[in-house]
Every structure is written in structure tokens, then in C-alpha cells.
Amino acid sequence: MDPARRAVTVLSLLAATFLHPAGTGDLYSQQGAELLRAEFSDLAIKHWVGIKLATRANRFTVVEESGRPVLMAESEKSASALWYRLDIPPREGSTVAWRWKVGSALTGNTREREKKGDDYAARFFVIFDAQPFSREGRAICYVWAAGEPVGAVFRNPYFPNVATVVLRSGDAHAGEWVAEERDFVSDYRQAFGEAPEIVTAVAVMVDTDNTQRRATAWFDEIRVKLRPPDALISKSPASKGF
């Protein structure tokens, strides 16, 4: 097997490297503390947990691109995610950042706000519930849409407490790495009318189970930063499969 394409299915943990400025359980006192920095590699295997959200699961692979490892997610009539556990009481100005790229944007999907069209070439979640992807749990889902306008905010047709926020749309930047950074406290307030009490996880996802299509996305350089920084971060639980 090509060492640059070591396959990792969602039935196991994704290999990842995490760097943060202090040990688990420490209180951060510096301005703008960076609590999570994720760069995908084959060096650690304890932090990301897979969850299947349809009959078929995606294929997640660590691949090398431009001399560095990144995560590739391939979906074929499937839906699954990888999530990383956090335990953070956020404050105003807290941000999440990442890079992503899509092969295509599921162009032609005109029913993105409906169950039959609830598929996206790439999703990035910030989750605010003790159990990620629970039916009633609140989350913000940043998406790379097919045709919905950038800046649109609407509720997921399956999970009414998940707010979908369109950051990219269409194929204008398909095949290119795009960097994002969001004030997720501000986005949460816009969606739910109040500030969040806790952030429990971040997650990446691709899904094509409703449209019965294929999609490929890449993710890299995930960051979570708090301002002001009085917060805790906890270790992710070991995967127990599903």
C-alpha cells in the first residue's frame, strides 16, 4: 500500500496529531489561548471518533499533499463523520478555523433545505451537546453548498436544532484549498438567540446518501481559540466502534 494513502475507515479512529499550549485540565491565562490545533498524520490514534449516519459509511484516508498529511473524505451514497471531544465554556470572540477543499460542490442539487437534498460536499460542525449528533442537540454546521447563497442560515431538515451556515457555494473554488475562520459564539447567538454554555465537540463530514451521488473533500489545520481564555479542554474518549 502506498504509505501516503493509508486508509482509515470510520469503524476505527483517525490518526491525528494534536498540539496545545498546556496540559489537559489546565486553566489558560494567556490572551487568545489556542486550545486545539489538529494536523492530520499517522502519529497518534486516540482523538477522533467515527460515527455512521446512514446505511453506508464514508471512507476517510490520511493522504500526503504538498509534503504534508491531510484528511481525505470520500462519500459514495453514504454519510458519516469524524468528531473530536471538547469540554469548553466559550466566551465572546471564541473562534474556530480550518482549511478545506472539495472535488466538486454537488452542483445541480437544488433541494438543499429539504430532506431529499440534505447533502453537502463538505461540512464542519461545532457541537454544543453532550452527545454529538444527538437528535435534539444543538450544533452549527458550516457547509460547502451546491447552490445556496453564501451567508444563508437555515435549520437542518432532519435535526431542527442544527443551524446550517453556508460559507462556500458552487464550483468556483473547487479543487482549491480555502481557509475559514468563524466566531462561533456570534454564529450561535444569531442562530439560537443566546450565547452557548459549552462546546462539546468539533466534527468533519461529507454526505451523499440523499442525492445518491459521490463527493470528495479534504480537511486540514483545525484550530479552536478562546477569547478570553478561561477554559478547559478534555481528552477525547477512545473509540469503541459502532
Short mmCIF file of C-alpha atoms in Angstrom, two decimals, residues 10-214:
data_model
loop_
_atom_site.label_atom_id
_atom_site.label_comp_id
_atom_site.label_asym_id
_atom_site.label_seq_id
_atom_site.Cartn_x
_atom_site.Cartn_y
_atom_site.Cartn_z
CA VAL A 10 -14.96 5.26 10.24
CA LEU A 11 -15.10 1.99 12.16
CA SER A 12 -11.75 2.96 13.71
CA LEU A 13 -10.06 6.10 14.97
CA LEU A 14 -8.44 8.50 12.56
CA ALA A 15 -4.73 9.09 13.04
CA ALA A 16 -4.13 12.71 14.09
CA THR A 17 -1.59 14.91 15.85
CA PHE A 18 -2.78 17.45 18.42
CA LEU A 19 -0.72 20.31 19.86
CA HIS A 20 -1.98 22.66 22.57
CA PRO A 21 -0.21 25.15 24.82
CA ALA A 22 -0.81 23.48 28.19
CA GLY A 23 -1.70 20.11 29.63
CA THR A 24 -5.20 18.69 29.79
CA GLY A 25 -7.19 20.19 32.63
CA ASP A 26 -5.06 23.34 32.93
CA LEU A 27 -6.65 26.78 33.01
CA TYR A 28 -5.35 29.03 30.25
CA SER A 29 -4.39 32.54 31.30
CA GLN A 30 -2.83 33.99 28.15
CA GLN A 31 -4.78 36.22 25.78
CA GLY A 32 -6.42 34.27 22.97
CA ALA A 33 -5.43 30.78 24.14
CA GLU A 34 -5.30 28.19 21.34
CA LEU A 35 -6.85 25.08 22.84
CA LEU A 36 -6.80 22.78 19.83
CA ARG A 37 -4.52 22.54 16.82
CA ALA A 38 -5.13 19.48 14.65
CA GLU A 39 -2.86 18.50 11.80
CA PHE A 40 -3.60 15.06 10.40
CA SER A 41 -0.87 12.44 10.42
CA ASP A 42 -0.16 8.82 11.31
CA LEU A 43 1.46 9.67 14.64
CA ALA A 44 -1.45 9.48 17.08
CA ILE A 45 -4.68 7.47 17.04
CA LYS A 46 -6.68 8.43 20.13
CA HIS A 47 -8.52 11.61 19.35
CA TRP A 48 -11.04 11.31 16.50
CA VAL A 49 -14.13 9.10 16.73
CA GLY A 50 -16.20 7.91 13.78
CA ILE A 51 -19.99 7.86 13.60
CA LYS A 52 -22.05 6.45 10.73
CA LEU A 53 -25.18 8.46 9.86
CA ALA A 54 -26.55 6.37 7.00
CA THR A 55 -26.57 2.76 5.82
CA ARG A 56 -23.18 3.24 4.20
CA ALA A 57 -20.15 4.90 5.76
CA ASN A 58 -17.65 7.20 4.09
CA ARG A 59 -14.01 6.35 3.58
CA PHE A 60 -11.55 8.54 5.49
CA THR A 61 -7.90 8.45 4.50
CA VAL A 62 -4.74 10.25 5.56
CA VAL A 63 -3.02 11.36 2.34
CA GLU A 64 0.05 13.42 1.61
CA GLU A 65 -0.33 16.65 -0.31
CA SER A 66 2.41 19.22 -0.94
CA GLY A 67 4.63 17.37 1.52
CA ARG A 68 2.15 17.30 4.41
CA PRO A 69 -0.54 14.84 5.57
CA VAL A 70 -4.19 15.89 5.26
CA LEU A 71 -7.52 14.15 5.73
CA MET A 72 -9.42 13.00 2.64
CA ALA A 73 -13.10 12.07 2.99
CA GLU A 74 -14.77 10.10 0.18
CA SER A 75 -18.55 9.66 0.09
CA GLU A 76 -20.48 7.41 -2.28
CA LYS A 77 -24.20 7.31 -1.45
CA SER A 78 -23.03 7.43 2.16
CA ALA A 79 -22.84 9.64 5.24
CA SER A 80 -20.52 9.57 8.24
CA ALA A 81 -18.46 11.94 10.34
CA LEU A 82 -15.37 12.11 12.49
CA TRP A 83 -15.62 14.07 15.73
CA TYR A 84 -13.27 15.26 18.43
CA ARG A 85 -14.44 15.70 22.02
CA LEU A 86 -14.06 19.08 23.72
CA ASP A 87 -15.27 20.49 27.04
CA ILE A 88 -15.05 24.26 26.68
CA PRO A 89 -17.13 27.06 28.23
CA PRO A 90 -16.73 29.61 25.42
CA ARG A 91 -16.63 33.39 25.70
CA GLU A 92 -17.32 36.19 23.27
CA GLY A 93 -14.80 36.20 20.44
CA SER A 94 -14.06 32.47 20.55
CA THR A 95 -13.12 31.22 17.09
CA VAL A 96 -12.71 28.04 15.09
CA ALA A 97 -10.54 27.85 11.97
CA TRP A 98 -9.77 25.20 9.38
CA ARG A 99 -8.82 24.59 5.74
CA TRP A 100 -10.92 22.56 3.35
CA LYS A 101 -11.15 21.63 -0.31
CA VAL A 102 -13.80 19.86 -2.40
CA GLY A 103 -13.57 18.00 -5.69
CA SER A 104 -16.97 19.38 -6.70
CA ALA A 105 -19.89 21.02 -4.92
CA LEU A 106 -22.70 18.56 -5.78
CA THR A 107 -23.74 21.02 -8.47
CA GLY A 108 -27.37 20.64 -9.51
CA ASN A 109 -28.67 19.85 -6.04
CA THR A 110 -31.48 22.43 -5.76
CA ARG A 111 -33.16 20.96 -2.67
CA GLU A 112 -30.51 21.57 -0.01
CA ARG A 113 -33.04 22.76 2.57
CA GLU A 114 -35.15 19.60 2.14
CA LYS A 115 -34.55 16.04 3.34
CA LYS A 116 -34.18 14.76 -0.22
CA GLY A 117 -31.38 17.23 -0.88
CA ASP A 118 -29.70 17.42 2.52
CA ASP A 119 -26.22 16.53 1.21
CA TYR A 120 -23.07 18.66 1.10
CA ALA A 121 -19.65 18.22 -0.44
CA ALA A 122 -18.13 19.25 2.90
CA ARG A 123 -19.39 20.05 6.39
CA PHE A 124 -17.65 21.34 9.50
CA PHE A 125 -19.53 21.15 12.81
CA VAL A 126 -19.21 22.92 16.14
CA ILE A 127 -21.34 20.92 18.58
CA PHE A 128 -22.95 22.13 21.82
CA ASP A 129 -24.47 18.94 23.21
CA ALA A 130 -23.09 16.22 25.48
CA GLN A 131 -23.71 13.57 22.83
CA PRO A 132 -22.52 14.58 19.35
CA PHE A 133 -25.14 14.12 16.62
CA SER A 134 -27.97 13.52 19.06
CA ARG A 135 -31.44 14.14 17.69
CA GLU A 136 -32.17 17.13 19.95
CA GLY A 137 -28.64 18.51 20.36
CA ARG A 138 -27.66 21.97 19.18
CA ALA A 139 -24.88 22.45 16.64
CA ILE A 140 -23.66 24.82 13.96
CA CYS A 141 -22.95 23.14 10.64
CA TYR A 142 -20.76 25.15 8.25
CA VAL A 143 -21.20 23.84 4.71
CA TRP A 144 -19.82 24.00 1.19
CA ALA A 145 -23.14 24.16 -0.64
CA ALA A 146 -24.16 23.39 -4.21
CA GLY A 147 -26.28 26.46 -4.86
CA GLU A 148 -27.49 28.07 -1.62
CA PRO A 149 -26.12 31.64 -1.34
CA VAL A 150 -23.08 32.33 0.80
CA GLY A 151 -24.23 33.72 4.15
CA ALA A 152 -27.53 31.83 4.21
CA VAL A 153 -28.52 30.41 7.61
CA PHE A 154 -31.28 27.81 8.00
CA ARG A 155 -32.21 24.78 10.09
CA ASN A 156 -31.37 21.24 9.08
CA PRO A 157 -34.49 19.37 7.86
CA TYR A 158 -33.63 16.26 9.92
CA PHE A 159 -32.22 17.94 13.04
CA PRO A 160 -34.14 21.16 13.85
CA ASN A 161 -31.57 22.26 16.43
CA VAL A 162 -28.72 22.22 13.90
CA ALA A 163 -28.16 25.58 12.21
CA THR A 164 -26.69 25.33 8.71
CA VAL A 165 -24.40 28.22 7.73
CA VAL A 166 -23.30 28.44 4.08
CA LEU A 167 -19.65 29.51 3.81
CA ARG A 168 -18.92 28.39 0.22
CA SER A 169 -21.20 27.60 -2.68
CA GLY A 170 -20.72 26.15 -6.14
CA ASP A 171 -17.61 25.09 -8.02
CA ALA A 172 -15.84 28.43 -8.38
CA HIS A 173 -13.18 27.32 -5.88
CA ALA A 174 -13.47 23.55 -6.32
CA GLY A 175 -10.05 21.92 -6.28
CA GLU A 176 -8.55 24.78 -4.24
CA TRP A 177 -7.69 24.91 -0.55
CA VAL A 178 -9.81 27.55 1.20
CA ALA A 179 -9.12 28.81 4.74
CA GLU A 180 -12.02 29.61 7.08
CA GLU A 181 -12.28 31.27 10.48
CA ARG A 182 -15.55 31.84 12.34
CA ASP A 183 -16.61 33.47 15.59
CA PHE A 184 -18.80 30.54 16.59
CA VAL A 185 -20.25 32.31 19.63
CA SER A 186 -21.58 35.07 17.38
CA ASP A 187 -22.90 32.49 14.90
CA TYR A 188 -24.60 30.59 17.74
CA ARG A 189 -26.23 33.77 19.03
CA GLN A 190 -27.54 34.56 15.54
CA ALA A 191 -28.98 31.05 15.18
CA PHE A 192 -30.39 30.47 18.68
CA GLY A 193 -30.80 33.92 20.21
CA GLU A 194 -28.44 33.37 23.14
CA ALA A 195 -24.81 32.53 23.90
CA PRO A 196 -23.72 28.88 24.19
CA GLU A 197 -22.91 27.48 27.61
CA ILE A 198 -20.42 24.85 26.45
CA VAL A 199 -18.77 23.48 23.31
CA THR A 200 -18.57 19.69 23.37
CA ALA A 201 -17.04 18.72 20.01
CA VAL A 202 -15.93 19.65 16.52
CA ALA A 203 -16.55 17.34 13.57
CA VAL A 204 -15.91 16.94 9.84
CA MET A 205 -18.29 15.27 7.44
CA VAL A 206 -19.24 14.60 3.81
CA ASP A 207 -22.61 13.10 2.84
CA THR A 208 -24.27 11.94 -0.37
CA ASP A 209 -26.84 9.44 0.91
CA ASN A 210 -29.91 11.51 -0.01
CA THR A 211 -28.83 12.53 -3.51
CA GLN A 212 -27.19 9.15 -4.23
CA ARG A 213 -24.07 10.84 -5.60
CA ARG A 214 -20.33 10.91 -4.94
#
